[in-house]
Coordinates of N, CA and C in Angstrom, one line a residue:
M1 N 0.8 -1.2 0.0 CA 0.0 0.0 0.0 C 0.9 1.2 0.0
L2 N 0.5 2.2 -0.8 CA 1.2 3.5 -0.9 C 1.2 4.2 0.5
D3 N 2.3 4.7 0.9 CA 2.3 5.5 2.2 C 2.1 6.9 2.0
K4 N 1.7 7.7 3.0 CA 1.3 9.1 2.9 C 2.5 10.0 2.5
S5 N 3.7 9.6 2.8 CA 4.9 10.4 2.4 C 5.0 10.3 0.8
E6 N 4.9 9.1 0.3 CA 5.0 9.0 -1.2 C 3.8 9.7 -1.9
L7 N 2.6 9.6 -1.4 CA 1.5 10.3 -1.9 C 1.8 11.8 -1.9
G8 N 2.2 12.3 -0.8 CA 2.6 13.8 -0.6 C 3.6 14.2 -1.6
R9 N 4.7 13.3 -1.8 CA 5.7 13.6 -2.7 C 5.2 13.8 -4.2
R10 N 4.2 12.9 -4.5 CA 3.6 13.0 -5.8 C 2.8 14.2 -6.0
V11 N 2.0 14.6 -5.0 CA 1.2 15.8 -5.1 C 2.1 17.0 -5.3
K12 N 3.2 17.1 -4.5 CA 4.1 18.2 -4.6 C 4.8 18.3 -5.9
A13 N 5.3 17.1 -6.4 CA 5.9 17.1 -7.7 C 5.0 17.5 -8.8
E14 N 3.8 17.1 -8.8 CA 2.8 17.5 -9.8 C 2.5 19.0 -9.7
R15 N 2.4 19.5 -8.5 CA 2.1 21.0 -8.3 C 3.3 21.8 -8.9
L16 N 4.5 21.4 -8.6 CA 5.7 22.1 -9.0 C 5.8 22.0 -10.6
A17 N 5.5 20.8 -11.1 CA 5.6 20.6 -12.6 C 4.6 21.5 -13.3
K18 N 3.5 21.8 -12.6 CA 2.5 22.7 -13.2 C 2.8 24.2 -12.8
D19 N 3.9 24.4 -12.1 CA 4.3 25.7 -11.7 C 3.2 26.5 -10.9
M20 N 2.6 25.7 -10.0 CA 1.5 26.3 -9.1 C 2.0 26.4 -7.7
T21 N 1.5 27.5 -7.0 CA 1.8 27.7 -5.6 C 0.9 26.8 -4.8
L22 N 1.2 26.7 -3.5 CA 0.3 26.0 -2.6 C -1.1 26.7 -2.6
K23 N -1.0 28.0 -2.5 CA -2.3 28.8 -2.5 C -3.1 28.6 -3.8
Q24 N -2.5 28.5 -4.9 CA -3.2 28.3 -6.1 C -3.9 26.9 -6.1
V25 N -3.2 25.9 -5.7 CA -3.8 24.6 -5.6 C -4.9 24.6 -4.6
A26 N -4.7 25.2 -3.4 CA -5.7 25.2 -2.3 C -6.9 25.9 -2.8
D27 N -6.8 27.1 -3.4 CA -7.9 27.8 -3.9 C -8.7 27.0 -5.0
A28 N -8.0 26.3 -5.9 CA -8.7 25.5 -6.9 C -9.4 24.3 -6.3
A29 N -8.8 23.8 -5.2 CA -9.4 22.6 -4.6 C -10.4 22.9 -3.5
G30 N -10.5 24.2 -3.1 CA -11.4 24.6 -2.0 C -10.9 24.1 -0.7
L31 N -9.5 24.0 -0.5 CA -8.9 23.6 0.7 C -7.9 24.6 1.2
S32 N -7.4 24.5 2.4 CA -6.5 25.5 2.9 C -5.1 25.2 2.4
P33 N -4.2 26.2 2.2 CA -2.8 26.0 1.9 C -2.1 25.1 2.9
T34 N -2.5 25.3 4.2 CA -1.8 24.6 5.3 C -2.1 23.1 5.1
H35 N -3.4 22.7 4.8 CA -3.8 21.3 4.6 C -3.0 20.7 3.4
I36 N -2.9 21.5 2.3 CA -2.1 21.0 1.2 C -0.7 20.8 1.6
S37 N -0.1 21.7 2.3 CA 1.3 21.6 2.8 C 1.5 20.4 3.7
E38 N 0.6 20.1 4.6 CA 0.6 18.9 5.4 C 0.6 17.6 4.6
I39 N -0.2 17.6 3.6 CA -0.3 16.4 2.7 C 1.0 16.2 2.0
E40 N 1.5 17.3 1.4 CA 2.8 17.3 0.6 C 4.0 16.8 1.5
R41 N 4.0 17.2 2.8 CA 5.1 16.8 3.6 C 4.9 15.4 4.3
G42 N 3.8 14.8 3.9 CA 3.5 13.4 4.4 C 3.1 13.4 5.9
R43 N 2.6 14.5 6.4 CA 2.2 14.6 7.8 C 0.8 14.1 8.0
T44 N 0.0 14.2 6.9 CA -1.4 13.7 7.0 C -1.8 13.1 5.7
S45 N -2.8 12.3 5.7 CA -3.3 11.7 4.5 C -4.6 12.4 4.2
P46 N -4.8 12.7 2.9 CA -6.0 13.4 2.5 C -7.2 12.4 2.6
T47 N -8.4 12.9 2.8 CA -9.6 12.1 2.7 C -9.7 11.8 1.2
V48 N -10.6 10.9 0.8 CA -10.9 10.6 -0.6 C -11.4 11.8 -1.2
G49 N -12.3 12.5 -0.6 CA -12.9 13.8 -1.1 C -11.8 14.8 -1.4
A50 N -10.9 15.0 -0.4 CA -9.8 16.0 -0.5 C -8.9 15.6 -1.7
L51 N -8.5 14.3 -1.8 CA -7.7 13.9 -2.8 C -8.3 14.1 -4.2
M52 N -9.6 13.9 -4.3 CA -10.3 14.1 -5.6 C -10.2 15.6 -5.9
K53 N -10.4 16.5 -4.9 CA -10.4 17.9 -5.2 C -9.0 18.4 -5.6
I54 N -7.9 17.8 -4.9 CA -6.6 18.2 -5.3 C -6.2 17.7 -6.7
A55 N -6.6 16.5 -7.0 CA -6.4 15.9 -8.3 C -7.0 16.7 -9.4
H56 N -8.3 17.2 -9.1 CA -9.0 18.0 -10.1 C -8.3 19.3 -10.3
A57 N -7.8 19.9 -9.2 CA -7.0 21.2 -9.2 C -5.8 21.0 -10.0
L58 N -5.2 19.9 -10.0 CA -3.9 19.6 -10.7 C -4.2 18.9 -12.1
D59 N -5.4 18.8 -12.5 CA -5.8 18.2 -13.8 C -5.3 16.8 -13.9
K60 N -5.5 16.0 -12.9 CA -5.1 14.6 -12.9 C -6.2 13.8 -12.3
S61 N -6.1 12.5 -12.6 CA -7.0 11.5 -11.9 C -6.5 11.3 -10.5
A62 N -7.4 11.1 -9.6 CA -7.0 10.8 -8.2 C -6.1 9.5 -8.1
T63 N -6.4 8.5 -9.0 CA -5.6 7.3 -9.0 C -4.2 7.6 -9.4
Y64 N -3.9 8.7 -10.1 CA -2.5 9.0 -10.4 C -1.7 9.1 -9.2
F65 N -2.2 9.6 -8.1 CA -1.5 9.8 -6.9 C -1.4 8.6 -6.0
V66 N -2.2 7.6 -6.2 CA -2.2 6.4 -5.3 C -1.8 5.1 -6.0
E67 N -1.4 5.2 -7.3 CA -0.9 4.0 -8.0 C 0.2 3.4 -7.2
E68 N 0.2 2.1 -7.0 CA 1.3 1.4 -6.2 C 2.7 1.8 -6.8
E69 N 2.8 1.7 -8.1 CA 4.0 1.9 -8.8 C 3.9 3.2 -9.6
A70 N 4.9 4.1 -9.4 CA 4.9 5.3 -10.1 C 5.1 5.0 -11.6
L71 N 4.2 5.4 -12.4 CA 4.2 5.1 -13.9 C 4.4 6.3 -14.7
P72 N 5.1 6.2 -15.8 CA 5.3 7.3 -16.7 C 4.0 7.8 -17.4
T73 N 4.0 9.1 -17.7 CA 2.8 9.6 -18.4 C 2.7 9.0 -19.8
V74 N 3.8 8.8 -20.4 CA 3.8 8.1 -21.7 C 4.7 6.9 -21.5
S75 N 4.2 5.7 -21.9 CA 4.9 4.5 -21.7 C 5.2 3.9 -23.1
V76 N 6.5 3.6 -23.3 CA 6.9 3.0 -24.5 C 7.6 1.7 -24.1
V77 N 7.2 0.6 -24.7 CA 7.8 -0.7 -24.4 C 8.5 -1.2 -25.7
R78 N 9.8 -1.3 -25.7 CA 10.5 -1.8 -26.9 C 10.4 -3.3 -27.0
R79 N 10.4 -3.8 -28.2 CA 10.2 -5.3 -28.4 C 11.2 -6.1 -27.5
A80 N 12.4 -5.6 -27.4 CA 13.4 -6.4 -26.7 C 13.2 -6.3 -25.2
D81 N 12.4 -5.3 -24.7 CA 12.3 -5.0 -23.3 C 10.9 -5.5 -22.8
R82 N 10.1 -6.2 -23.6 CA 8.8 -6.6 -23.1 C 8.9 -7.5 -21.9
P83 N 8.1 -7.2 -20.9 CA 8.1 -8.2 -19.8 C 7.3 -9.5 -20.3
T84 N 7.8 -10.6 -20.0 CA 7.2 -11.9 -20.4 C 7.1 -12.9 -19.3
H85 N 6.2 -13.8 -19.4 CA 6.1 -14.9 -18.4 C 5.3 -16.0 -19.1
T86 N 5.4 -17.2 -18.5 CA 4.7 -18.4 -19.0 C 3.4 -18.4 -18.2
V87 N 2.3 -18.6 -18.9 CA 1.0 -18.7 -18.3 C 0.7 -20.2 -18.0
T88 N 0.3 -20.5 -16.8 CA 0.0 -21.9 -16.4 C -1.4 -22.0 -16.0
D89 N -2.0 -23.2 -16.3 CA -3.3 -23.5 -15.9 C -3.3 -24.9 -15.3
R90 N -3.7 -25.1 -14.1 CA -3.7 -26.4 -13.4 C -2.4 -27.1 -13.5
G91 N -1.3 -26.4 -13.4 CA 0.0 -27.0 -13.3 C 0.7 -27.2 -14.7
R92 N 0.0 -26.8 -15.8 CA 0.6 -27.0 -17.1 C 0.8 -25.7 -17.8
D93 N 1.9 -25.6 -18.6 CA 2.2 -24.4 -19.4 C 1.2 -24.4 -20.5
V94 N 0.5 -23.2 -20.6 CA -0.6 -23.2 -21.7 C -0.3 -22.1 -22.7
A95 N 0.6 -21.1 -22.4 CA 0.8 -20.0 -23.3 C 2.0 -19.2 -22.8
S96 N 2.6 -18.4 -23.7 CA 3.6 -17.4 -23.2 C 2.9 -16.1 -23.3
A97 N 3.2 -15.2 -22.4 CA 2.6 -13.9 -22.4 C 3.7 -12.8 -22.5
S98 N 3.5 -11.9 -23.4 CA 4.4 -10.8 -23.6 C 3.6 -9.5 -23.6
Y99 N 4.0 -8.7 -22.6 CA 3.2 -7.4 -22.4 C 3.7 -6.4 -23.3
L100 N 2.8 -5.9 -24.2 CA 3.2 -4.9 -25.2 C 3.0 -3.5 -24.5
T101 N 2.2 -3.4 -23.5 CA 2.0 -2.2 -22.7 C 2.2 -2.5 -21.2
V102 N 2.7 -1.6 -20.5 CA 2.9 -1.8 -19.0 C 2.1 -0.8 -18.2
G103 N 1.4 0.2 -18.8 CA 0.6 1.1 -18.1 C 1.1 2.5 -17.9
I104 N 0.1 3.4 -17.7 CA 0.3 4.8 -17.5 C -0.5 5.1 -16.2
P105 N -0.2 6.2 -15.6 CA -1.1 6.6 -14.4 C -2.5 6.6 -14.8
A106 N -3.3 6.0 -14.0 CA -4.8 5.9 -14.1 C -5.2 5.3 -15.5
G107 N -4.3 4.6 -16.1 CA -4.6 3.9 -17.4 C -5.4 2.7 -17.1
R108 N -6.2 2.3 -18.1 CA -7.2 1.2 -17.9 C -6.9 0.1 -18.8
L109 N -6.1 0.3 -19.9 CA -5.9 -0.8 -20.9 C -4.5 -1.4 -20.8
R110 N -4.5 -2.7 -21.2 CA -3.3 -3.4 -21.4 C -3.4 -4.2 -22.7
V111 N -2.3 -4.4 -23.4 CA -2.3 -5.3 -24.5 C -1.2 -6.3 -24.3
V112 N -1.6 -7.6 -24.4 CA -0.8 -8.7 -24.1 C -0.8 -9.6 -25.3
E113 N 0.4 -10.0 -25.7 CA 0.5 -11.0 -26.8 C 0.6 -12.4 -26.2
L114 N -0.4 -13.2 -26.5 CA -0.3 -14.6 -26.1 C 0.1 -15.5 -27.2
G115 N 1.2 -16.1 -27.0 CA 1.8 -17.0 -28.1 C 2.0 -18.4 -27.5
D116 N 2.4 -19.3 -28.4 CA 2.6 -20.7 -28.0 C 1.3 -21.3 -27.3
I117 N 0.2 -20.9 -27.7 CA -1.1 -21.4 -27.1 C -1.2 -22.8 -27.3
G118 N -1.4 -23.6 -26.2 CA -1.4 -25.0 -26.3 C -2.8 -25.5 -26.6
A119 N -2.8 -26.9 -26.9 CA -4.1 -27.5 -27.1 C -4.7 -27.8 -25.8
G120 N -6.0 -27.8 -25.7 CA -6.6 -27.9 -24.4 C -7.0 -26.5 -23.9
P121 N -8.2 -26.4 -23.3 CA -8.7 -25.1 -22.9 C -7.9 -24.4 -21.8
V122 N -7.7 -23.1 -22.0 CA -7.1 -22.2 -21.0 C -8.3 -21.4 -20.4
A123 N -8.6 -21.7 -19.2 CA -9.8 -21.0 -18.6 C -9.4 -19.6 -18.2
G124 N -10.3 -18.6 -18.5 CA -10.1 -17.2 -18.1 C -10.8 -17.0 -16.7
S125 N -10.3 -16.1 -15.9 CA -11.0 -15.9 -14.6 C -12.1 -14.8 -14.8
A126 N -13.1 -14.9 -14.1 CA -14.2 -14.0 -14.2 C -13.8 -12.6 -13.7
H127 N -14.2 -11.6 -14.4 CA -13.9 -10.2 -14.0 C -15.0 -9.3 -14.6
E128 N -15.0 -8.0 -14.3 CA -16.0 -7.1 -14.7 C -15.6 -6.4 -16.0
R129 N -14.4 -6.5 -16.4 CA -14.0 -5.7 -17.6 C -14.4 -6.4 -18.9
E130 N -14.1 -5.7 -20.0 CA -14.3 -6.3 -21.3 C -13.0 -6.9 -21.8
D131 N -13.1 -7.9 -22.6 CA -11.9 -8.5 -23.2 C -12.1 -8.4 -24.7
I132 N -11.0 -8.2 -25.4 CA -10.9 -8.3 -26.9 C -9.8 -9.2 -27.3
L133 N -10.0 -10.2 -28.1 CA -9.0 -11.1 -28.6 C -8.9 -10.9 -30.1
L134 N -7.7 -10.7 -30.6 CA -7.5 -10.6 -32.0 C -6.5 -11.8 -32.4
V135 N -6.9 -12.7 -33.2 CA -6.0 -13.8 -33.6 C -5.0 -13.3 -34.6
T136 N -3.7 -13.4 -34.3 CA -2.7 -12.9 -35.2 C -2.0 -14.0 -35.9
A137 N -2.2 -15.2 -35.5 CA -1.6 -16.4 -36.2 C -2.4 -17.6 -35.8
G138 N -2.6 -18.5 -36.7 CA -3.2 -19.8 -36.4 C -4.7 -19.7 -36.2
R139 N -5.2 -20.7 -35.5 CA -6.7 -20.7 -35.2 C -6.9 -21.0 -33.7
V140 N -7.9 -20.4 -33.1 CA -8.2 -20.7 -31.7 C -9.7 -20.9 -31.6
R141 N -10.1 -21.6 -30.6 CA -11.5 -21.8 -30.2 C -11.7 -21.0 -28.9
V142 N -12.7 -20.1 -28.9 CA -13.0 -19.3 -27.7 C -14.4 -19.7 -27.3
T143 N -14.5 -20.1 -26.1 CA -15.8 -20.4 -25.5 C -16.2 -19.3 -24.6
V144 N -17.4 -18.7 -24.9 CA -18.0 -17.6 -24.0 C -19.4 -18.1 -23.6
G145 N -19.5 -18.3 -22.3 CA -20.8 -18.8 -21.8 C -20.8 -20.3 -22.3
E146 N -21.9 -20.6 -23.0 CA -22.0 -22.0 -23.6 C -21.8 -22.1 -25.1
K147 N -21.4 -20.9 -25.7 CA -21.2 -20.9 -27.1 C -19.7 -20.9 -27.5
L148 N -19.5 -21.7 -28.6 CA -18.1 -21.8 -29.1 C -17.9 -20.9 -30.4
Y149 N -16.8 -20.3 -30.4 CA -16.4 -19.5 -31.6 C -15.1 -19.9 -32.1
E150 N -15.0 -20.4 -33.4 CA -13.7 -20.7 -34.0 C -13.2 -19.5 -34.7
L151 N -12.0 -19.0 -34.4 CA -11.5 -17.8 -35.0 C -10.2 -18.2 -35.7
S152 N -10.0 -17.5 -36.9 CA -8.8 -17.7 -37.7 C -8.0 -16.3 -37.7
E153 N -6.8 -16.4 -38.2 CA -6.0 -15.2 -38.3 C -6.8 -14.0 -38.8
G154 N -6.7 -12.9 -38.1 CA -7.4 -11.7 -38.5 C -8.8 -11.5 -37.8
D155 N -9.4 -12.6 -37.3 CA -10.7 -12.6 -36.6 C -10.5 -12.0 -35.2
C156 N -11.6 -11.3 -34.8 CA -11.5 -10.6 -33.5 C -12.9 -10.9 -32.7
I157 N -12.8 -11.0 -31.4 CA -14.0 -11.3 -30.6 C -13.9 -10.3 -29.4
Q158 N -15.0 -9.8 -29.0 CA -15.1 -8.9 -27.8 C -16.3 -9.5 -26.9
F159 N -16.0 -9.5 -25.6 CA -17.0 -10.1 -24.7 C -16.8 -9.5 -23.3
R160 N -17.9 -9.6 -22.5 CA -17.8 -9.3 -21.1 C -17.0 -10.4 -20.3
G161 N -16.1 -10.0 -19.5 CA -15.3 -10.9 -18.8 C -16.0 -11.6 -17.7
S162 N -17.2 -11.1 -17.3 CA -18.0 -11.7 -16.3 C -18.6 -13.0 -16.8
L163 N -18.7 -13.2 -18.1 CA -19.2 -14.5 -18.6 C -18.0 -15.6 -18.5
K164 N -18.4 -16.8 -18.3 CA -17.4 -17.9 -18.2 C -16.8 -18.0 -19.6
H165 N -15.4 -18.0 -19.6 CA -14.8 -18.1 -20.9 C -13.5 -18.8 -20.9
S166 N -13.1 -19.4 -22.1 CA -11.8 -20.1 -22.2 C -11.4 -20.0 -23.6
M167 N -10.1 -20.4 -23.9 CA -9.6 -20.4 -25.2 C -8.6 -21.6 -25.4
E168 N -8.6 -22.1 -26.6 CA -7.6 -23.1 -26.9 C -7.2 -23.1 -28.4
R169 N -6.1 -23.6 -28.7 CA -5.6 -23.7 -30.1 C -6.4 -24.8 -30.8
V170 N -6.6 -24.5 -32.1 CA -7.3 -25.5 -32.9 C -6.2 -25.9 -34.0
G171 N -6.1 -27.2 -34.1 CA -5.1 -27.7 -35.1 C -3.7 -27.8 -34.5
E172 N -2.8 -28.2 -35.4 CA -1.4 -28.5 -34.9 C -0.5 -27.3 -35.0
G173 N -0.8 -26.3 -35.9 CA 0.1 -25.1 -36.0 C 0.1 -24.2 -34.8
P174 N 1.0 -23.3 -34.8 CA 1.1 -22.3 -33.7 C -0.1 -21.4 -33.8
A175 N -0.5 -20.9 -32.6 CA -1.5 -19.9 -32.5 C -1.0 -18.7 -31.6
Q176 N -1.5 -17.5 -32.0 CA -1.0 -16.3 -31.3 C -2.2 -15.4 -31.3
V177 N -2.4 -14.7 -30.2 CA -3.5 -13.8 -30.0 C -3.1 -12.5 -29.3
L178 N -3.6 -11.4 -29.8 CA -3.4 -10.1 -29.0 C -4.6 -10.0 -28.1
W179 N -4.4 -9.8 -26.8 CA -5.4 -9.6 -25.8 C -5.4 -8.2 -25.3
V180 N -6.6 -7.5 -25.5 CA -6.7 -6.2 -25.0 C -7.7 -6.2 -23.9
T181 N -7.3 -5.7 -22.7 CA -8.1 -5.7 -21.5 C -7.8 -4.6 -20.6
A182 N -8.7 -4.4 -19.7 CA -8.4 -3.4 -18.6 C -7.4 -4.0 -17.7
S183 N -6.6 -3.2 -17.1 CA -5.4 -3.7 -16.3 C -5.8 -4.4 -15.0
E184 N -7.0 -4.1 -14.4 CA -7.3 -4.8 -13.1 C -7.4 -6.3 -13.3
G185 N -6.8 -7.0 -12.5 CA -6.8 -8.4 -12.5 C -5.9 -9.1 -13.4
L186 N -5.1 -8.4 -14.2 CA -4.1 -9.0 -15.0 C -3.0 -9.6 -14.2
L187 N -2.4 -10.7 -14.7 CA -1.2 -11.2 -14.1 C -0.1 -10.1 -14.3
A188 N 0.5 -9.8 -13.3 CA 1.6 -8.7 -13.4 C 2.7 -9.2 -14.2
P189 N 3.3 -8.3 -15.1 CA 4.4 -8.7 -15.9 C 5.6 -8.9 -15.0

């Protein structure tokens, strides 16, 4: 969990980056300059309401100040630097995951390249976000609810993650998918 000194450091850094005084931020947020100063020095934690007012005054999302990891405003991931890991399901390797994006403050989307998709279903976990799968190589079978969808290279499917879903390779050749999803609940790179 993010501590109050780091939150305060982020508020101050953003205020200085915007070339604003304590008074300007306080006036825009409807708070006292003393309260803003106490937050910046890590002496107090803002209430959710106060943080939202400060974020609005600084033209940022409140989540920008409380993200666990300080993320860049613009994120570039070079091919050679992509975080990767092996996806397992019930003790077996089912795919390789390569993160094409790693996130920005208050960002909601991630793009993951799933390759080496194995035969046999890979069950997805239930979540509230939407998922988009674009087949970039081979063929896959996606099950959403009780319905099966066979997709070939270039085909795309979008569905609510709250529906039971799984994916598996069809045939012997390699299969690869671009997965676009909101960042909550993703396996960390």
